[in-house]
mmCIF file of C-alpha atoms in Angstrom:
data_model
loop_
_atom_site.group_PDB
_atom_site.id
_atom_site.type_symbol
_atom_site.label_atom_id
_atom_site.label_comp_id
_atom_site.label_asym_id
_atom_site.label_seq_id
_atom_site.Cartn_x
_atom_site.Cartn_y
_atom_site.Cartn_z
ATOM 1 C CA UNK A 954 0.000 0.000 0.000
ATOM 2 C CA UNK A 955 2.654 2.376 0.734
ATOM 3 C CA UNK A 956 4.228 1.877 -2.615
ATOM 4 C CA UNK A 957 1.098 2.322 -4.591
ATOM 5 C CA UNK A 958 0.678 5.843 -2.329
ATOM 6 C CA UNK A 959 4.252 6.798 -3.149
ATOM 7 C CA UNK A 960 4.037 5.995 -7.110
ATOM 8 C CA UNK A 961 0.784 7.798 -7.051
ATOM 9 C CA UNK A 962 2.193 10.780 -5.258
ATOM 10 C CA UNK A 963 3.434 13.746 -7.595
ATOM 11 C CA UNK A 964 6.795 13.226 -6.192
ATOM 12 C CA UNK A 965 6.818 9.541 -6.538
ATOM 13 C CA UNK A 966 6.546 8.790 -9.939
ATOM 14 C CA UNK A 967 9.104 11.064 -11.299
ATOM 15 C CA UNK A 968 11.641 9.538 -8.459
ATOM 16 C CA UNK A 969 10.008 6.067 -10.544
ATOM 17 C CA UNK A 970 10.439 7.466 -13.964
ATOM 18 C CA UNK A 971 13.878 8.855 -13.012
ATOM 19 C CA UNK A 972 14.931 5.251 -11.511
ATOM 20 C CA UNK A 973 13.904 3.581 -14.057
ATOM 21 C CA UNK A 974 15.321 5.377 -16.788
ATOM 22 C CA UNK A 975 19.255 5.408 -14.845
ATOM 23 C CA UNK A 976 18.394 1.554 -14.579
ATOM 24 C CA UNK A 977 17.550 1.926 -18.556
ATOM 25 C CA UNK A 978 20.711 3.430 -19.288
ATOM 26 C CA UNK A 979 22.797 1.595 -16.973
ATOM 27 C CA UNK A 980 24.344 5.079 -15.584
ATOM 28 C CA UNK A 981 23.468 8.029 -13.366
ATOM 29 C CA UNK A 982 21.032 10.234 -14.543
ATOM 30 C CA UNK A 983 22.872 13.522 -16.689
ATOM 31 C CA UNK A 984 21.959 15.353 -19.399
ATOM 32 C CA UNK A 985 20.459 13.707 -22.586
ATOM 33 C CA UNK A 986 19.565 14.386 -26.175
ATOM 34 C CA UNK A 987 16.340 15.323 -26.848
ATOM 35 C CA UNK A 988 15.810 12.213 -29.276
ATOM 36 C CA UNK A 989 16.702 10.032 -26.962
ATOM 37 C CA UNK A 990 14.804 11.708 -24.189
ATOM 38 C CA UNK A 991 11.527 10.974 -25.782
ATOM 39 C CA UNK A 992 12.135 7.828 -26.851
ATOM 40 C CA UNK A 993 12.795 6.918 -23.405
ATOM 41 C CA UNK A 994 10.014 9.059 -22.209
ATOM 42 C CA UNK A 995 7.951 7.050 -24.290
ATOM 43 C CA UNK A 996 9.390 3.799 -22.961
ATOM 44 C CA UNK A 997 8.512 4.357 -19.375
ATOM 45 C CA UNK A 998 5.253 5.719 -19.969
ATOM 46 C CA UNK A 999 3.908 2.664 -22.057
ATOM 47 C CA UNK A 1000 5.960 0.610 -19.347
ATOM 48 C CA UNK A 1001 3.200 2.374 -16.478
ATOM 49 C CA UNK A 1002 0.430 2.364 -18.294
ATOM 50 C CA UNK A 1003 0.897 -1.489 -19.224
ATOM 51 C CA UNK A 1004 1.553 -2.189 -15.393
ATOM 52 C CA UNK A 1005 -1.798 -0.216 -14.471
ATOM 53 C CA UNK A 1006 -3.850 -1.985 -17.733
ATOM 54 C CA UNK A 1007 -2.767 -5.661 -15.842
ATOM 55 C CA UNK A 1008 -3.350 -4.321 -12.234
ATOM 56 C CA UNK A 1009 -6.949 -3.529 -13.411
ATOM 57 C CA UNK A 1010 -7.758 -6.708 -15.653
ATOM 58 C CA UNK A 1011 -6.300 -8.793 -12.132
ATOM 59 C CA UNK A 1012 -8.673 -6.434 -10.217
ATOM 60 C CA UNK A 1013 -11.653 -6.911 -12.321
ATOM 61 C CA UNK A 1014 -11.080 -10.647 -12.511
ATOM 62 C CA UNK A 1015 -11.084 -10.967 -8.998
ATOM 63 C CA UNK A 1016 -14.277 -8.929 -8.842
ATOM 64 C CA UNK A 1017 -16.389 -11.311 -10.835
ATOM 65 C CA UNK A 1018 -14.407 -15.040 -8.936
ATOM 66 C CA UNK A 1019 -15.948 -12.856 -5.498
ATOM 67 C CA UNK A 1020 -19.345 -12.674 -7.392
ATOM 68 C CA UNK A 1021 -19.249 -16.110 -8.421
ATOM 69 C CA UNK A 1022 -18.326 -16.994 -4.949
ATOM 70 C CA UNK A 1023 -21.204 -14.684 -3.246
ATOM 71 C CA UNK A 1024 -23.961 -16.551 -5.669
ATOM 72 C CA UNK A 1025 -22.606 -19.664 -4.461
ATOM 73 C CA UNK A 1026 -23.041 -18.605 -0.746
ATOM 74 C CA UNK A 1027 -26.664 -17.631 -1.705
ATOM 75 C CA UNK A 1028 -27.386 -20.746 -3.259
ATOM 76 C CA UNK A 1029 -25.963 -22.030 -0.197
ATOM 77 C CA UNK A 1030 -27.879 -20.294 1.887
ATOM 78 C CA UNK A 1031 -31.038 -20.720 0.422
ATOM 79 C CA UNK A 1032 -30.935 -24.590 0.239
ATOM 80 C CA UNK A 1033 -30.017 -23.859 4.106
ATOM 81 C CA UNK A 1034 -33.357 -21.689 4.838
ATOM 82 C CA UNK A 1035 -35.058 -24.825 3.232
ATOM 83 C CA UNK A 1036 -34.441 -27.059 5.343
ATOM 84 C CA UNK A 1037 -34.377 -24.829 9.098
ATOM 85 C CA UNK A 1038 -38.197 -25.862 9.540
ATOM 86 C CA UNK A 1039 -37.862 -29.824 8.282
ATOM 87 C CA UNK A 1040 -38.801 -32.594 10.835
ATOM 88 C CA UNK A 1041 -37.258 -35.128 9.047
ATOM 89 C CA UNK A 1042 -34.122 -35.186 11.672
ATOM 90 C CA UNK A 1043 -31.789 -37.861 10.097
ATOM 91 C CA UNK A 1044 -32.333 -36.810 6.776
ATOM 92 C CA UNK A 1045 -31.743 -32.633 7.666
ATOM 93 C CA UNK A 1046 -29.025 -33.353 9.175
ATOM 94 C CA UNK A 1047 -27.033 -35.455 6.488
ATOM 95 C CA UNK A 1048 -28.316 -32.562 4.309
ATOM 96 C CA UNK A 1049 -27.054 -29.959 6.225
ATOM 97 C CA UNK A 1050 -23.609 -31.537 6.802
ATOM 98 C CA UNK A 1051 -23.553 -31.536 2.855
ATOM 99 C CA UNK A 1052 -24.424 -27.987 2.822
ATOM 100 C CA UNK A 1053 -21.451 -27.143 5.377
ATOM 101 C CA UNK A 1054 -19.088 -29.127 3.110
ATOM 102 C CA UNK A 1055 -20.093 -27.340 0.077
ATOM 103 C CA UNK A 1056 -20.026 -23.928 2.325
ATOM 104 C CA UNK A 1057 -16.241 -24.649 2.750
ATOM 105 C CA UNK A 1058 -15.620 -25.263 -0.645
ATOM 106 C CA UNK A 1059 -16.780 -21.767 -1.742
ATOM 107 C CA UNK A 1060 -14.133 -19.167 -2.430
ATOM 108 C CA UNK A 1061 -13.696 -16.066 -0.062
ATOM 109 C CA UNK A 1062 -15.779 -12.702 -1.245
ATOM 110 C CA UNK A 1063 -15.226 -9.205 -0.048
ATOM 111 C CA UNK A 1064 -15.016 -9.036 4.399
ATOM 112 C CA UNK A 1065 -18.042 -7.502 4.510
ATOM 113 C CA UNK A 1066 -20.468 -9.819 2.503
ATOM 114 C CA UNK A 1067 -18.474 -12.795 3.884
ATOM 115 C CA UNK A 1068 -19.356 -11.877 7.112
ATOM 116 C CA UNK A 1069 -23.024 -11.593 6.617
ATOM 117 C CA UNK A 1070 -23.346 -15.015 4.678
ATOM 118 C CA UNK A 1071 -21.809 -16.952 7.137
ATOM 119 C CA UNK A 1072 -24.270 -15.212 9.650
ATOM 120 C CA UNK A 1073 -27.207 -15.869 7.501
ATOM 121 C CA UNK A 1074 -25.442 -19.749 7.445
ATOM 122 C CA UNK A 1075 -25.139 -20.029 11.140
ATOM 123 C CA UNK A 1076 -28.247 -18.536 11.322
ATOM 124 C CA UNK A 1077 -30.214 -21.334 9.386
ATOM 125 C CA UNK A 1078 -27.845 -24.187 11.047
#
């Protein structure tokens, strides 16, 4: 976290750009041509925005595996609510221990929705 705050600071990402370019250029940072000064300009900046472009595709794909994951919960849960008011004791039960096996299977989801499916879980168990 503090790295992403000090890249997006105004100071931190031309300390970044500047790194990276001495890093480019194997040498301490000094005067350059102007040609070559754009072309690396251009080299870092397509270098940033391509990190940023795969930050946000890894973001976004994460997103929808927590969606997935929440629907399964409320599947879950649902099945759950069910069978709360069944009489059948044997057969709830083996159900239910099903449902808790398939409950631990899920994937995790954002804290705060995790938290209030495995209450609405407990709840119906």
């Amino acid at each position: 976290m503090r790295i992403s705050r000090r890249i997006g600071s105004r100071i931190g990402i031309p300390r970044l750009r500047k790194s990276w370019i001495s890093k480019r250029l194997g040498k301490k940072i000094g005067p350059v041509t102007k040609e070559a000064g754009k072309e690396i300009n251009k080299a870092f900046w397509a270098a940033f925005k391509h990190f940023f472009h795969n930050k946000n595709l890894f973001f976004k794909e994460l997103d929808e595996i927590r969606a997935a994951n929440q629907n399964k919960a409320e599947e879950l849960i649902a099945k759950a609510e069910e069978l709360m008011n069944n009489t059948d004791w044997q057969n709830t039960a083996n159900q239910l221990v099903k449902l808790q096996q398939e409950w631990k299977k899920t994937g995790a989801n954002t804290g705060k929705e995790q938290r209030q499916s495995v209450q609405e879980i407990q709840d119906c168990l």
